[in-house]
Coordinates of C-alpha atoms and ligand atoms in Angstrom, one line a residue:
X1 CA 22.5 -21.5 23.4
X2 CA 25.7 -19.6 23.7
X3 CA 25.4 -18.3 20.0
X4 CA 21.8 -17.1 20.8
X5 CA 23.1 -14.9 23.7
X6 CA 26.0 -14.1 21.3
X7 CA 23.6 -13.0 18.7
X8 CA 21.3 -10.9 21.3
X9 CA 24.1 -9.3 22.7
X10 CA 25.1 -8.1 18.8
X11 CA 21.6 -6.9 18.6
X12 CA 21.5 -4.9 21.4
X13 CA 24.9 -3.4 20.7
X14 CA 23.7 -2.6 17.6
X15 CA 20.2 -1.2 18.6
X16 CA 22.4 0.9 20.9
X17 CA 24.7 2.1 18.4
X18 CA 21.6 3.0 16.0
X19 CA 20.0 5.2 19.0
X20 CA 22.7 7.3 19.7
X21 CA 23.4 7.7 15.7
X22 CA 19.7 9.1 15.5
X23 CA 19.5 11.6 18.4
X24 CA 22.3 14.1 17.2
X25 CA 20.6 14.4 14.3
X26 CA 17.2 15.6 15.5
X27 CA 18.9 17.7 18.2
X28 CA 20.9 19.2 15.2
X29 CA 17.6 20.1 13.3
X30 CA 16.0 22.2 15.9
X31 CA 19.4 23.9 17.0
X32 CA 20.2 25.0 13.8
X33 CA 16.9 25.3 11.7
X34 CA 17.4 29.1 11.9
X35 CA 20.4 29.0 10.1
X36 CA 18.8 27.3 7.0
X37 CA 18.1 29.2 4.0
X38 CA 14.1 29.0 4.1
X39 CA 12.4 27.9 0.5
X40 CA 9.3 30.5 0.4
X41 CA 7.6 29.2 -2.3
X42 CA 7.3 27.0 -5.7
X43 CA 5.7 28.2 -8.6
X44 CA 4.5 26.6 -11.7
X45 CA 3.7 28.5 -14.6
X46 CA 2.3 26.8 -18.0
X47 CA 2.3 28.9 -21.6
X48 CA 2.2 27.4 -24.9
X49 CA 4.8 24.9 -25.6
X50 CA 6.6 26.0 -22.5
X51 CA 6.6 25.0 -18.2
X52 CA 8.6 27.3 -16.1
X53 CA 9.2 26.2 -12.4
X54 CA 10.4 28.8 -10.0
X55 CA 11.8 28.3 -6.7
X56 CA 11.9 31.1 -4.3
X57 CA 14.0 31.3 -1.4
X58 CA 14.8 33.9 1.2
X59 CA 18.6 33.4 0.6
X60 CA 20.6 32.2 -2.5
X61 CA 20.8 28.7 -2.3
X62 CA 23.1 25.8 -3.3
X63 CA 21.5 22.7 -5.2
X64 CA 22.4 19.1 -6.3
X65 CA 20.6 18.0 -9.7
X66 CA 20.4 14.7 -10.7
X67 CA 18.2 12.9 -13.2
X68 CA 16.2 9.5 -12.9
X69 CA 14.3 7.5 -15.1
X70 CA 10.9 5.5 -15.9
X71 CA 9.4 7.8 -15.7
X72 CA 12.2 10.8 -16.2
X73 CA 12.3 12.8 -12.8
X74 CA 14.8 15.7 -12.4
X75 CA 15.6 15.8 -8.7
X76 CA 16.7 19.3 -7.2
X77 CA 18.3 18.9 -3.6
X78 CA 18.7 22.3 -2.4
X79 CA 21.6 22.3 0.1
X80 CA 21.0 23.7 3.9
X81 CA 17.4 24.5 3.3
X82 CA 14.1 23.8 4.6
X83 CA 10.3 24.6 3.9
X84 CA 7.7 25.2 5.8
X85 CA 5.4 22.1 6.2
X86 CA 2.4 23.9 4.6
X87 CA 4.4 24.8 1.5
X88 CA 5.2 21.1 0.9
X89 CA 3.2 20.1 -1.9
X90 CA 2.7 17.5 -4.8
X91 CA 1.3 19.2 -7.9
X92 CA -0.1 17.4 -11.2
X93 CA 0.7 19.6 -14.1
X94 CA -1.5 19.4 -17.0
X95 CA 1.2 19.5 -19.7
X96 CA 2.9 17.4 -22.2
X97 CA 6.3 18.8 -20.9
X98 CA 6.0 18.4 -17.2
X99 CA 3.8 16.1 -15.3
X100 CA 4.0 16.3 -11.8
X101 CA 6.2 18.4 -9.3
X102 CA 6.6 17.2 -5.9
X103 CA 8.4 19.4 -3.3
X104 CA 9.5 17.7 0.5
X105 CA 11.6 18.4 3.2
X106 CA 14.1 15.3 2.4
X107 CA 16.1 15.5 5.7
X108 CA 16.9 17.7 8.4
X109 CA 19.1 20.2 6.1
X110 CA 17.7 19.1 2.5
X111 CA 15.1 20.3 0.3
X112 CA 13.9 18.0 -2.5
X113 CA 11.8 18.9 -5.5
X114 CA 11.4 16.1 -8.1
X115 CA 10.1 16.9 -11.4
X116 CA 8.5 14.3 -13.8
X117 CA 9.2 15.2 -17.0
X118 CA 8.6 13.7 -20.6
X119 CA 11.4 15.9 -22.2
X120 CA 14.7 14.5 -23.2
X121 CA 18.4 15.7 -22.9
X122 CA 18.8 19.3 -23.8
X123 CA 14.9 19.8 -23.4
X124 CA 15.2 22.0 -20.3
X125 CA 17.0 24.6 -18.9
X126 CA 18.2 25.3 -15.0
X127 CA 19.6 28.4 -13.6
X128 CA 19.8 30.6 -10.6
X129 CA 19.3 34.1 -9.7
X130 CA 20.9 36.1 -7.0
X131 CA 19.4 39.4 -5.9
X132 CA 17.1 40.6 -4.0
X133 CA 14.7 37.8 -5.0
X134 CA 17.0 34.7 -5.1
X135 CA 15.5 31.9 -7.1
X136 CA 16.2 28.9 -9.2
X137 CA 14.5 28.5 -12.3
X138 CA 13.7 25.5 -14.5
X139 CA 12.5 26.1 -18.0
X140 CA 11.1 23.3 -20.4
X141 CA 10.3 23.8 -23.8
X142 CA 10.7 27.1 -25.6
X143 CA 10.8 30.1 -23.4
X144 CA 7.4 31.7 -21.9
X145 CA 5.9 33.5 -24.6
X146 CA 6.1 37.4 -24.2
X147 CA 9.3 37.8 -22.4
X148 CA 12.8 37.1 -22.9
X149 CA 14.4 34.3 -21.1
X150 CA 15.8 35.2 -17.9
X151 CA 19.4 35.6 -17.8
X152 CA 21.6 33.2 -16.3
X153 CA 23.6 34.8 -13.6
X154 CA 25.2 32.0 -12.2
X155 CA 25.0 28.8 -14.3
X156 CA 24.6 25.7 -12.4
X157 CA 26.4 22.4 -12.7
X158 CA 25.4 21.1 -16.2
X159 CA 22.1 19.0 -16.7
X160 CA 22.8 15.3 -16.2
X161 CA 22.1 13.8 -19.6
X162 CA 18.6 11.7 -19.7
X163 CA 19.1 8.1 -19.8
X164 CA 17.8 6.9 -23.0
X165 CA 14.5 5.2 -23.0
X166 CA 13.3 1.9 -20.8
X167 CA 15.2 -1.2 -21.4
X168 CA 16.5 -3.5 -18.7
X169 CA 20.0 -2.7 -19.6
X170 CA 19.4 0.9 -19.2
X171 CA 17.5 0.5 -16.0
X172 CA 20.6 -1.1 -14.8
X173 CA 23.0 1.5 -15.7
X174 CA 20.4 4.2 -14.2
X175 CA 20.3 2.6 -10.7
X176 CA 23.7 3.4 -10.3
X177 CA 22.5 7.0 -10.0
X178 CA 19.7 6.1 -8.3
X179 CA 21.4 4.5 -5.4
X180 CA 22.6 7.7 -3.8
X181 CA 19.0 9.4 -4.5
X182 CA 17.1 7.1 -2.2
X183 CA 14.2 9.7 -0.4
X184 CA 14.7 9.8 3.3
X185 CA 11.2 11.3 4.3
X186 CA 11.4 13.6 7.2
X187 CA 8.6 11.9 9.0
X188 CA 9.4 13.1 12.3
X189 CA 7.4 16.3 12.4
X190 CA 4.3 14.4 13.0
X191 CA 3.5 11.0 14.5
X192 CA 0.7 8.5 14.4
X193 CA -1.1 7.1 11.4
X194 CA -3.6 10.2 10.9
X195 CA -3.1 11.6 7.5
X196 CA -0.4 9.4 6.4
X197 CA -0.8 7.9 2.7
X198 CA 0.0 4.4 2.7
X199 CA 0.4 2.6 -0.9
X200 CA 0.1 -1.1 -0.6
X201 CA 0.7 -3.4 -3.7
X202 CA -1.0 -6.6 -3.7
X203 CA 1.6 -8.8 -5.8
X204 CA 0.8 -10.5 -8.4
X205 CA -2.8 -10.9 -10.1
X206 CA -4.6 -11.2 -13.3
X207 CA -2.9 -13.2 -15.6
X208 CA 0.1 -13.9 -13.3
X209 CA -1.0 -16.0 -10.1
X210 CA 2.3 -15.8 -8.1
X211 CA 3.2 -19.1 -6.2
X212 CA 0.9 -22.0 -5.9
X213 CA 0.3 -23.8 -2.7
X214 CA 0.1 -27.6 -2.1
X215 CA -3.9 -27.3 -2.2
X216 CA -3.7 -24.6 -5.1
X217 CA -4.3 -21.2 -3.0
X218 CA -2.8 -18.7 -5.3
X219 CA -0.5 -16.2 -4.1
X220 CA -2.4 -13.4 -6.0
X221 CA -5.6 -14.0 -4.0
X222 CA -3.7 -13.8 -0.5
X223 CA -1.9 -10.8 -1.2
X224 CA -5.1 -9.2 -2.2
X225 CA -7.2 -10.4 0.6
X226 CA -4.3 -9.5 2.9
X227 CA -4.3 -5.9 1.4
X228 CA -7.9 -4.9 1.4
X229 CA -8.2 -6.0 5.2
X230 CA -5.0 -3.8 5.8
X231 CA -6.3 -0.9 4.0
X232 CA -9.7 -1.3 6.0
X233 CA -7.9 -1.5 9.4
X234 CA -5.3 1.7 8.2
X235 CA -8.3 3.6 7.4
X236 CA -9.9 2.9 10.6
X237 CA -7.2 4.6 12.2
X238 CA -7.1 7.9 10.1
X239 CA -4.7 6.9 7.5
X240 CA -5.2 6.9 3.5
X241 CA -4.3 3.9 1.5
X242 CA -3.9 3.8 -2.4
X243 CA -3.9 -0.1 -3.6
X244 CA -2.1 -0.6 -6.6
X245 CA -5.0 -3.1 -7.5
X246 CA -8.2 -3.8 -6.3
X247 CA -9.5 -6.6 -8.2
X248 CA -7.7 -9.9 -9.8
X249 CA -6.1 -7.8 -12.4
X250 CA -2.5 -6.8 -13.6
X251 CA -1.7 -3.1 -12.9
X252 CA -0.5 -1.7 -15.9
X253 CA -2.7 -0.5 -18.3
X254 CA -1.5 -3.1 -21.1
X255 CA -2.7 -6.0 -18.7
X256 CA -1.8 -9.3 -19.6
X257 CA 0.2 -7.9 -22.5
X258 CA 2.8 -6.0 -20.3
X259 CA 6.4 -7.1 -19.8
X260 CA 7.0 -8.1 -16.1
X261 CA 8.9 -4.6 -16.2
X262 CA 6.2 -2.7 -17.4
X263 CA 4.1 -4.2 -15.0
X264 CA 6.3 -3.6 -12.0
X265 CA 6.8 -0.1 -13.4
X266 CA 3.0 0.6 -13.2
X267 CA 2.9 -0.4 -9.5
X268 CA 5.8 1.8 -8.6
X269 CA 4.2 4.8 -10.6
X270 CA 1.0 4.0 -8.4
X271 CA 2.9 5.2 -5.6
X272 CA 5.1 7.5 -6.8
X273 CA 2.5 9.7 -8.3
X274 CA 0.4 9.5 -5.1
X275 CA 3.3 11.0 -3.3
X276 CA 2.7 8.0 -0.8
X277 CA 4.8 8.5 2.8
X278 CA 5.4 4.5 2.6
X279 CA 5.2 1.6 0.0
X280 CA 4.2 -1.8 0.9
X281 CA 4.2 -4.7 -1.3
X282 CA 2.6 -7.9 -0.1
X283 CA 3.8 -11.2 -1.1
X284 CA 3.7 -15.0 -0.1
X285 CA 7.1 -17.1 -0.1
X286 CA 7.3 -20.4 -1.8
X287 CA 10.1 -23.1 -2.2
X288 CA 10.6 -26.5 -3.4
X289 CA 11.1 -28.1 0.0
X290 CA 7.3 -27.7 1.6
X291 CA 9.0 -27.7 5.4
X292 CA 10.5 -24.5 4.7
X293 CA 8.3 -21.7 6.5
X294 CA 8.6 -18.2 8.1
X295 CA 8.2 -14.2 7.5
X296 CA 10.7 -12.3 5.6
X297 CA 10.9 -8.5 4.9
X298 CA 13.0 -7.0 2.2
X299 CA 14.3 -3.3 1.5
X300 CA 16.6 -2.2 -1.1
X301 CA 20.2 -3.0 -1.2
X302 CA 21.2 0.7 -1.3
X303 CA 17.9 1.7 0.6
X304 CA 17.5 4.1 3.4
X305 CA 17.7 3.8 7.2
X306 CA 13.9 4.6 7.2
X307 CA 13.3 1.4 4.8
X308 CA 15.3 -0.7 7.2
X309 CA 13.2 0.4 10.1
X310 CA 9.8 -0.3 8.2
X311 CA 10.9 -3.7 7.4
X312 CA 12.1 -4.3 10.5
X313 CA 8.7 -2.8 12.5
X314 CA 6.3 -4.7 10.1
X315 CA 8.2 -8.1 10.2
X316 CA 8.4 -8.1 13.9
X317 CA 4.8 -6.8 14.5
X318 CA 3.8 -9.6 11.7
X319 CA 5.6 -12.3 13.5
X320 CA 4.0 -11.3 16.7
X321 CA 0.8 -11.6 15.1
X322 CA 1.1 -15.1 13.4
X323 CA 3.9 -16.6 15.4
X324 CA 5.8 -18.2 12.4
X325 CA 9.6 -18.4 12.2
X326 CA 11.8 -15.1 11.8
X327 CA 13.5 -15.1 8.7
X328 CA 14.8 -11.7 9.2
X329 CA 15.3 -8.3 7.3
X330 CA 17.2 -8.7 4.0
X331 CA 18.0 -6.6 1.5
X332 CA 17.2 -6.9 -2.4
X333 CA 17.1 -5.4 -5.8
X334 CA 13.3 -6.5 -6.1
X335 CA 12.2 -3.7 -8.7
X336 CA 9.3 -2.3 -6.5
X337 CA 11.5 -1.1 -3.8
X338 CA 14.0 -0.2 -6.0
X339 CA 12.2 2.3 -8.0
X340 CA 9.6 3.8 -5.5
X341 CA 10.7 7.2 -4.0
X342 CA 9.7 6.7 -0.5
X343 CA 10.4 4.1 2.4
X344 CA 9.5 0.8 0.6
X345 CA 9.6 -2.9 1.7
X346 CA 8.6 -6.1 0.2
X347 CA 6.9 -8.7 2.7
X348 CA 6.8 -12.2 2.4
X349 CA 4.0 -13.3 4.8
X350 CA 5.2 -16.6 5.0
X351 CA 5.5 -19.7 2.6
X352 CA 2.7 -21.0 0.5
X353 CA 4.6 -23.8 -0.3
X354 CA 4.3 -25.2 3.5
X355 CA 0.8 -27.0 4.1
X356 CA 0.3 -25.4 7.5
X357 CA 1.3 -21.5 6.3
X358 CA -1.1 -22.2 3.0
X359 CA -3.9 -23.1 5.2
X360 CA -3.3 -20.3 7.4
X361 CA -2.8 -18.0 4.8
X362 CA -6.3 -19.0 3.3
X363 CA -8.5 -18.6 6.3
X364 CA -10.4 -15.6 7.2
X365 CA -8.8 -15.9 10.7
X366 CA -5.5 -15.8 9.1
X367 CA -5.9 -12.9 6.8
X368 CA -7.2 -10.8 10.0
X369 CA -4.1 -11.7 12.0
X370 CA -1.5 -11.0 9.2
X371 CA -3.2 -7.7 8.1
X372 CA -3.3 -6.4 11.8
X373 CA 0.2 -7.4 12.4
X374 CA 1.2 -5.3 9.4
X375 CA -1.0 -2.6 10.1
X376 CA 0.8 -2.8 14.2
X377 CA 4.2 -2.7 12.4
X378 CA 3.2 0.4 10.6
X379 CA 1.9 2.0 13.4
X380 CA 5.0 1.1 15.1
X381 CA 7.0 2.7 12.4
X382 CA 5.1 6.1 12.5
X383 CA 5.4 6.1 16.4
Ligands
LIG401 ZN1 4.8 -13.0 -5.2

């Protein structure tokens, strides 16, 4: 009892701390928005064998560059900058050099540009031009035909070498870099579910059944049923939903021939390419001891506060809905929460190895409650 009160007090103290920490940032944004450099546009030009991306701003702008792999993404964080909401965009580029350009307000003072590219080290040039029309230019492939390459006035930081292609070991190397690059989306400008793009990943599928319960219920079918119902509920609230799979299949185009990493990579890619606002991977837990039960939500060990908040919101609403044991919000290095560009969580609904929870997760009523709980949690998150 005493311990419970102690924990409750600690929780309230933490909650107070968190709310004090959040408000000054919000205030700062409105007070200082005028002092920020405005990103007025991002232009993408394509010519034979080249792609040029130009970022226009009303004043010279400083930026940090980093490179992520799987797929290769060049991330430019423009400092002390803001971009009008209508200028935010997600452009697919039909070129073998660059496949997509995403532009968004990353936090109160940073505009983030993510370029998905297939070129390796030395395959692009990045420089900024000052003067009347300040701009940052990225050239991929040979300089655009019909003109000399623009002269770098102020050479920026040297491009970070691109990591060699995927292998698990390289992923580990790359992830060190990824840690500081988690996207804190600016989700404060709009509230509610309407217009949100939500990526839902029904865990496992196809040749991978996931965990199997005492009576043979497979995790892959529970996660798909929950995800379909969740999609229906979220769409009814005005959100858009992208599912990584809609049937009992693998997500990777290699099907059952895909490695575990390729399969998980394919799931992240669905969310990243769609530029989803949030990502949820749905799973059911299992343990050798059939007594063990409860709900857990995970976010990436070095993930954002937004991911943690999403995990907390979904977990608490889910527990309200299905009344199982609260196993808390935990951090993890699960591939899908690590390699997604948006607030991302993995939810273990409850234990399929526990006979009662298996039964609940296999019932129509149970599926409905679970989906409603998760949807309520997402609604809480968006506020
Ligand atoms: Zn699972």
